[in-house]
Amino acid sequence: MLLSALSAAGSEPDDTTSKPPTLEDAQESATNAASWVEQNWSTWLSIGLQILLIVAVAVVLRVLIRRAITKLIDRMNRTAQAVDGTALGGLLVNVERRRQRSQAIGSVLRSVASFVILGTAALMILGTFQINLAPLLASAGVAGVAIGFGARNLVTDFLSGVFMILEDQYGVGDSIDAGVASGEVIEVGLRVTKLRGDNGEIWYVRNGEVKRIGNLSQGWSTAGVDVTVRPDEDLEKVKATLTEVGETMAKDEPWNERLWGPVEILGLDSVLLDQMVVRVSAKTMPGKALGVERELRWRIKQAFDAAGIRIVGGLPLQATEETAPDPSAGVAAPSAYASSTSPQSLAASPIAPPPNLSK
C-alpha cells in the first residue's frame, strides 16, 4: 500500500491509458529484491571480510615493520653513544655522523615500507571488487615514466644520496674532495650535501652532480716532511737527529695516539749543487696529517739548531780572513780630456779661421 501511494503521488496522470501499480506488483518487486539480496549477501559479506582482513593485516604489518626499523636505528645510536669520548670512539665513530646517517636510513626504510605495504593493500582491495588492474598499472607506469623524465635531476639526486648513505661513503665530520667543492661535511641529506670550506664558506653540493669522492678521513693518512739541508752536512748526523725526533714525538701525548706508525726516514729525495732534501714520512690517524707535519717541522727545526745542522736559507758562513781594502778603489779613472794631445781633446778644439786671401 505504501509503495502504491508513493508511486501514485509521484506520477502525474497525463495519460488515461496508464494503470496504477497494484498490490500484486508491489509484492512481486519486494520478492525480487529479497531474493536478490538473499542470493548476493554471501558475496557482499565475503568481500567485506576480505577488505577488513586486508586492511587489518596491512596496518599491523606496517606498525610492526616501522617499530622494528625504529628499534634498529635506536640501537645504532646507543652503540655510537657508548663509545663516544673514548679513544676507540674518536678513531672509529662520530656520534653526529652516525646519528644523521641512521636517521636518513630510517626515514628511507620507513617510507619504502609504508609505500610497499599500503600500495599492495590498495591493489588487493581493488582486486576483490573484480576490477581489472592491468589498465590501472599501465597508466601508473606511463605516469611514472613521465614524472621520471620531468624530474630526472631530482630523482638522480635522491637515488645518489640513498646509495651514498647506505654505502657510508662519507659522513658528518669527514674532510672530502667532491670535485666541485672540498671541505668538511657538516650535513648529509638525501638530495644535498653541505660542506664547510677552508675559509668558512658553506657549499651546497647536489648528490647527483658528484662524480667522484675523495674521503680524507677514512683509513689512515700520511704525513710527509721534506727537510732541506746544505750539501756539505753529515748525513749520518742528520739521520740520527731525525730518528731521535721521531722517537721522542712518538712517546709524547697526544702524538702517541695520532701516530699510527714510527717516523721513517725515507732517504734522500734529491741532491743538488746547493742543497739536498731528506724525506721524512709517518702514518697518522685519518685527518690528522697536517697537524703531525707541523709538529714534526717544529721539532726538527729545534733539534737541528741544537745539533748545529744548518738548513738552506740560514746565515751565510763567516769569512776566515779579512782582506785589506784597495786604496785605489775610491779614486776615479783619469779623463781622456785631461791631455791636450789626446785625440779626444784635438777633436773637441775649435777650428782655426781661414787665412786672408786678399793680401
Coordinates of C-alpha atoms in Angstrom, one line a residue:
M1 CA 0.0 0.0 0.0
L2 CA 2.8 2.4 0.9
L3 CA 4.6 1.7 -2.4
S4 CA 1.4 2.2 -4.3
A5 CA 0.7 5.5 -2.6
L6 CA 4.2 6.8 -3.2
S7 CA 4.0 5.8 -6.9
A8 CA 0.7 7.4 -7.3
A9 CA 1.8 10.6 -5.6
G10 CA 5.0 10.9 -7.7
S11 CA 3.4 10.3 -11.1
E12 CA 1.1 12.7 -12.9
P13 CA -2.0 11.2 -14.6
D14 CA -1.1 12.6 -18.1
D15 CA -2.3 9.6 -19.9
T16 CA -5.7 7.9 -19.5
T17 CA -4.2 4.6 -20.5
S18 CA -1.6 4.4 -17.6
K19 CA -2.6 2.0 -14.9
P20 CA -1.6 2.4 -11.2
P21 CA 0.6 -0.3 -9.7
T22 CA -1.4 -2.9 -7.9
L23 CA -0.6 -4.8 -4.7
E24 CA 0.5 -7.8 -6.7
D25 CA 3.1 -5.7 -8.5
A26 CA 4.5 -4.4 -5.2
Q27 CA 4.7 -7.8 -3.7
E28 CA 6.5 -9.1 -6.8
S29 CA 9.0 -6.3 -6.6
A30 CA 9.6 -6.9 -2.9
T31 CA 10.0 -10.6 -3.6
N32 CA 12.6 -10.0 -6.3
A33 CA 14.6 -7.6 -4.1
A34 CA 14.6 -10.1 -1.2
S35 CA 15.7 -12.9 -3.5
W36 CA 18.5 -10.7 -5.0
V37 CA 19.7 -9.8 -1.5
E38 CA 19.5 -13.4 -0.4
Q39 CA 21.5 -14.5 -3.4
N40 CA 24.2 -11.9 -3.1
W41 CA 24.5 -11.3 0.7
S42 CA 27.2 -14.0 0.9
T43 CA 29.2 -12.3 -1.8
W44 CA 29.0 -9.0 0.0
L45 CA 29.9 -10.5 3.3
S46 CA 32.9 -12.2 1.7
I47 CA 34.1 -9.0 0.1
G48 CA 33.7 -7.1 3.3
L49 CA 35.5 -9.6 5.3
Q50 CA 38.3 -9.7 2.7
I51 CA 38.7 -5.9 2.8
L52 CA 38.7 -5.9 6.6
L53 CA 41.3 -8.6 6.7
I54 CA 43.5 -6.9 4.1
V55 CA 43.3 -3.5 5.9
A56 CA 44.0 -5.2 9.3
V57 CA 47.0 -7.1 8.1
A58 CA 48.4 -4.1 6.3
V59 CA 48.0 -1.8 9.4
V60 CA 49.5 -4.4 11.7
L61 CA 52.4 -5.2 9.3
R62 CA 53.2 -1.5 8.8
V63 CA 53.2 -0.8 12.5
L64 CA 55.5 -3.8 13.2
I65 CA 57.9 -3.0 10.5
R66 CA 58.2 0.7 11.4
R67 CA 58.7 -0.3 15.0
A68 CA 61.4 -2.7 14.1
I69 CA 63.2 -0.1 12.0
T70 CA 62.9 2.4 14.8
K71 CA 64.4 0.0 17.3
L72 CA 67.3 -0.8 14.9
I73 CA 68.0 2.9 14.5
D74 CA 67.9 3.4 18.3
R75 CA 70.3 0.5 18.8
M76 CA 72.7 2.1 16.3
N77 CA 72.6 5.4 18.1
R78 CA 73.1 3.7 21.5
T79 CA 76.2 1.9 20.2
A80 CA 77.6 5.2 18.9
Q81 CA 77.0 6.9 22.2
A82 CA 78.5 4.1 24.2
V83 CA 82.0 4.6 22.6
D84 CA 81.7 8.4 22.4
G85 CA 84.5 10.1 24.3
T86 CA 86.9 7.1 24.2
A87 CA 89.9 6.6 22.1
L88 CA 88.1 3.9 20.1
G89 CA 85.2 6.3 19.6
G90 CA 87.5 9.0 18.3
L91 CA 89.0 6.6 15.8
L92 CA 86.1 4.6 14.6
V93 CA 82.8 6.6 15.0
N94 CA 81.4 10.1 15.1
V95 CA 78.2 10.4 17.0
E96 CA 76.7 13.2 14.9
R97 CA 77.7 11.4 11.7
R98 CA 76.2 8.1 12.9
R99 CA 73.0 9.9 14.1
Q100 CA 72.4 11.7 10.8
R101 CA 73.2 8.6 8.8
S102 CA 70.9 6.4 10.9
Q103 CA 68.0 8.9 10.7
A104 CA 68.3 9.2 7.0
I105 CA 68.4 5.4 6.6
G106 CA 65.5 5.0 9.0
S107 CA 63.4 7.6 7.1
V108 CA 64.1 5.9 3.8
L109 CA 63.3 2.5 5.1
R110 CA 60.1 3.6 6.8
S111 CA 58.9 5.4 3.7
V112 CA 59.7 2.5 1.4
A113 CA 57.9 0.0 3.8
S114 CA 54.8 2.2 4.1
F115 CA 54.6 2.7 0.3
V116 CA 55.0 -1.0 -0.5
I117 CA 52.6 -2.2 2.2
L118 CA 49.8 0.3 1.6
G119 CA 50.2 0.1 -2.2
T120 CA 49.9 -3.6 -2.1
A121 CA 46.9 -3.5 0.2
A122 CA 45.1 -1.0 -2.1
L123 CA 45.7 -3.2 -5.2
M124 CA 44.4 -6.2 -3.3
I125 CA 41.2 -4.3 -2.2
L126 CA 40.6 -3.3 -5.8
G127 CA 41.1 -6.9 -6.9
T128 CA 38.3 -8.0 -4.5
F129 CA 35.8 -5.9 -6.5
Q130 CA 36.7 -7.8 -9.7
I131 CA 38.3 -4.6 -11.1
N132 CA 40.8 -5.2 -14.0
L133 CA 44.1 -3.8 -12.7
A134 CA 46.0 -4.1 -15.9
P135 CA 44.9 -0.7 -17.3
L136 CA 45.5 0.9 -13.9
L137 CA 49.0 -0.5 -13.7
A138 CA 49.8 0.5 -17.2
S139 CA 48.6 4.1 -16.6
A140 CA 50.6 4.2 -13.4
G141 CA 53.7 3.0 -15.3
V142 CA 53.3 5.7 -18.0
A143 CA 52.7 8.4 -15.4
G144 CA 55.8 7.2 -13.5
V145 CA 57.9 7.4 -16.7
A146 CA 56.7 10.9 -17.4
I147 CA 57.4 12.1 -13.9
G148 CA 60.8 10.4 -14.0
F149 CA 61.7 12.3 -17.2
G150 CA 60.4 15.6 -15.9
A151 CA 62.1 15.3 -12.5
R152 CA 65.1 13.3 -13.6
N153 CA 67.6 15.6 -11.8
L154 CA 65.6 15.3 -8.5
V155 CA 65.4 11.5 -8.9
T156 CA 69.1 11.3 -9.7
D157 CA 70.0 13.4 -6.6
F158 CA 67.7 11.3 -4.4
L159 CA 69.0 7.9 -5.6
S160 CA 72.6 9.1 -5.4
G161 CA 72.0 10.3 -1.8
V162 CA 70.4 7.0 -0.8
F163 CA 73.4 5.0 -2.1
M164 CA 75.9 7.4 -0.6
I165 CA 74.3 6.9 2.8
L166 CA 73.8 3.2 2.6
E167 CA 77.4 2.7 1.4
D168 CA 78.8 5.1 4.1
Q169 CA 80.9 6.9 1.5
Y170 CA 81.3 9.9 3.8
G171 CA 79.6 11.4 6.9
V172 CA 79.5 14.4 9.2
G173 CA 83.0 15.4 10.3
D174 CA 84.8 13.9 7.2
S175 CA 87.0 16.0 5.1
I176 CA 86.2 15.2 1.5
D177 CA 87.0 16.4 -2.1
A178 CA 83.9 16.2 -4.2
G179 CA 85.4 17.7 -7.3
V180 CA 83.1 20.7 -7.5
A181 CA 83.9 21.6 -3.9
S182 CA 86.0 20.4 -1.0
G183 CA 85.8 20.9 2.8
E184 CA 84.4 19.3 6.0
V185 CA 81.0 17.6 5.8
I186 CA 78.5 19.3 8.2
E187 CA 75.3 17.7 6.9
V188 CA 74.4 14.8 4.7
G189 CA 70.9 14.8 3.1
L190 CA 69.2 12.6 0.5
R191 CA 69.4 15.4 -2.1
V192 CA 72.1 17.9 -1.0
T193 CA 75.3 17.6 1.0
K194 CA 76.6 20.6 2.9
L195 CA 80.3 21.3 3.1
R196 CA 82.3 23.9 5.0
G197 CA 85.3 25.2 3.1
D198 CA 88.7 26.1 4.4
N199 CA 87.7 29.8 4.6
G200 CA 84.4 29.2 6.4
E201 CA 82.2 29.2 3.3
I202 CA 79.4 26.7 3.1
W203 CA 79.0 24.7 -0.2
Y204 CA 75.7 23.0 -1.1
V205 CA 76.5 20.1 -3.4
R206 CA 73.8 18.2 -5.2
N207 CA 74.4 14.5 -4.7
G208 CA 73.6 13.8 -8.4
E209 CA 76.4 16.1 -9.5
V210 CA 79.1 14.3 -7.6
K211 CA 81.1 12.1 -10.0
R212 CA 83.9 11.2 -7.6
I213 CA 84.6 11.4 -3.9
G214 CA 87.9 11.7 -2.2
N215 CA 87.5 11.0 1.5
L216 CA 90.5 12.3 3.5
S217 CA 89.1 11.0 6.9
Q218 CA 88.8 7.2 6.3
G219 CA 91.5 4.6 6.8
W220 CA 94.8 6.4 7.5
S221 CA 96.7 9.4 6.4
T222 CA 100.4 10.0 5.6
A223 CA 102.3 13.0 7.0
G224 CA 105.3 13.9 4.8
V225 CA 108.0 16.4 5.6
D226 CA 110.9 17.5 3.3
V227 CA 114.0 18.5 5.2
T228 CA 116.3 20.7 3.1
V229 CA 119.9 20.9 4.3
R230 CA 123.2 22.1 2.9
P231 CA 125.1 19.6 0.7
D232 CA 128.1 19.5 3.0
E233 CA 126.2 18.3 6.1
D234 CA 127.0 14.9 7.6
L235 CA 124.2 12.6 6.5
E236 CA 124.7 10.2 9.4
K237 CA 124.3 13.1 11.9
V238 CA 121.2 14.3 10.1
K239 CA 119.7 10.8 10.1
A240 CA 120.5 10.3 13.8
T241 CA 118.9 13.6 14.7
L242 CA 115.7 12.9 12.7
T243 CA 115.4 9.5 14.3
E244 CA 115.7 10.9 17.8
V245 CA 113.0 13.5 16.9
G246 CA 110.6 10.8 15.7
E247 CA 111.2 8.5 18.7
T248 CA 110.6 11.4 21.2
M249 CA 107.5 12.6 19.4
A250 CA 106.0 9.0 19.3
K251 CA 106.2 9.0 23.2
D252 CA 104.6 12.3 23.9
E253 CA 100.9 13.0 24.1
P254 CA 98.7 13.4 22.1
W255 CA 101.0 12.5 19.3
N256 CA 101.3 8.9 20.6
E257 CA 97.7 8.4 19.6
R258 CA 97.8 10.3 16.3
L259 CA 100.9 8.5 15.1
W260 CA 99.9 5.0 13.8
G261 CA 103.5 4.1 13.0
P262 CA 107.1 5.1 13.5
V263 CA 108.5 8.2 11.9
E264 CA 110.5 6.9 8.9
I265 CA 113.5 8.5 7.2
L266 CA 112.9 7.5 3.6
G267 CA 116.3 8.8 2.4
L268 CA 117.5 11.5 0.0
D269 CA 114.7 12.8 -2.2
S270 CA 117.0 15.0 -4.3
V271 CA 120.6 16.1 -4.4
L272 CA 121.6 19.5 -5.9
L273 CA 124.6 21.7 -6.0
D274 CA 123.4 24.0 -3.2
Q275 CA 121.1 21.7 -1.2
M276 CA 119.9 18.2 -0.6
V277 CA 116.4 17.1 0.5
V278 CA 115.8 14.4 3.1
R279 CA 112.2 12.9 3.0
V280 CA 110.5 12.0 6.4
S281 CA 107.2 10.2 6.5
A282 CA 104.8 8.8 9.1
K283 CA 101.4 7.1 9.1
T284 CA 98.8 9.0 11.1
M285 CA 95.2 9.0 12.2
P286 CA 92.8 10.0 9.5
G287 CA 92.5 13.7 9.1
K288 CA 95.5 14.5 11.4
A289 CA 98.3 14.5 8.9
L290 CA 98.5 18.3 8.7
G291 CA 98.9 18.7 12.5
V292 CA 101.6 16.0 12.6
E293 CA 103.5 17.6 9.8
R294 CA 103.5 21.0 11.6
E295 CA 104.7 19.4 14.8
L296 CA 107.4 17.5 13.0
R297 CA 108.8 20.6 11.4
W298 CA 108.8 22.4 14.7
R299 CA 110.7 19.7 16.5
I300 CA 113.1 19.1 13.6
K301 CA 114.0 22.8 13.5
Q302 CA 114.7 22.9 17.2
A303 CA 116.7 19.7 17.0
F304 CA 118.8 20.9 14.1
D305 CA 119.5 24.2 15.9
A306 CA 120.7 22.3 18.9
A307 CA 122.8 19.9 16.8
G308 CA 124.4 22.7 14.8
I309 CA 122.9 21.4 11.5
R310 CA 122.4 24.3 9.0
I311 CA 119.4 24.3 6.8
V312 CA 119.1 26.1 3.4
G313 CA 118.3 29.8 4.0
G314 CA 120.3 30.1 7.2
L315 CA 123.1 32.7 7.9
P316 CA 126.0 32.7 5.5
L317 CA 129.4 31.4 6.5
Q318 CA 131.7 34.0 8.0
A319 CA 135.0 34.7 6.1
T320 CA 138.1 33.3 7.7
E321 CA 140.5 36.0 6.6
E322 CA 139.7 39.7 6.2
T323 CA 141.4 41.3 3.2
A324 CA 142.6 44.9 3.3
P325 CA 140.6 47.4 1.3
D326 CA 142.1 48.6 -2.0
P327 CA 143.2 52.3 -1.6
S328 CA 142.6 53.0 -5.3
A329 CA 139.1 51.8 -5.2
G330 CA 137.8 55.3 -4.3
V331 CA 139.9 57.1 -6.9
A332 CA 138.2 57.9 -10.2
A333 CA 139.9 57.0 -13.5
P334 CA 141.7 59.8 -15.3
S335 CA 139.8 61.6 -18.1
A336 CA 140.9 61.5 -21.7
Y337 CA 140.3 65.2 -22.0
A338 CA 142.9 66.0 -19.4
S339 CA 145.7 65.7 -22.0
S340 CA 145.8 68.3 -24.8
T341 CA 147.4 66.0 -27.2
S342 CA 144.8 63.2 -26.9
P343 CA 142.5 62.6 -29.9
Q344 CA 139.5 63.5 -27.8
S345 CA 141.0 66.9 -26.9
L346 CA 142.0 67.6 -30.5
A347 CA 138.6 66.7 -31.8
A348 CA 137.0 69.0 -29.3
S349 CA 139.3 72.0 -30.0
P350 CA 137.8 74.9 -32.1
I351 CA 138.5 75.2 -35.8
A352 CA 141.1 77.9 -36.7
P353 CA 139.8 80.7 -39.1
P354 CA 141.0 80.5 -42.7
P355 CA 143.8 82.8 -43.9
N356 CA 143.1 86.2 -45.6
L357 CA 143.5 85.7 -49.4
S358 CA 143.0 89.4 -50.4
K359 CA 146.6 90.4 -49.3

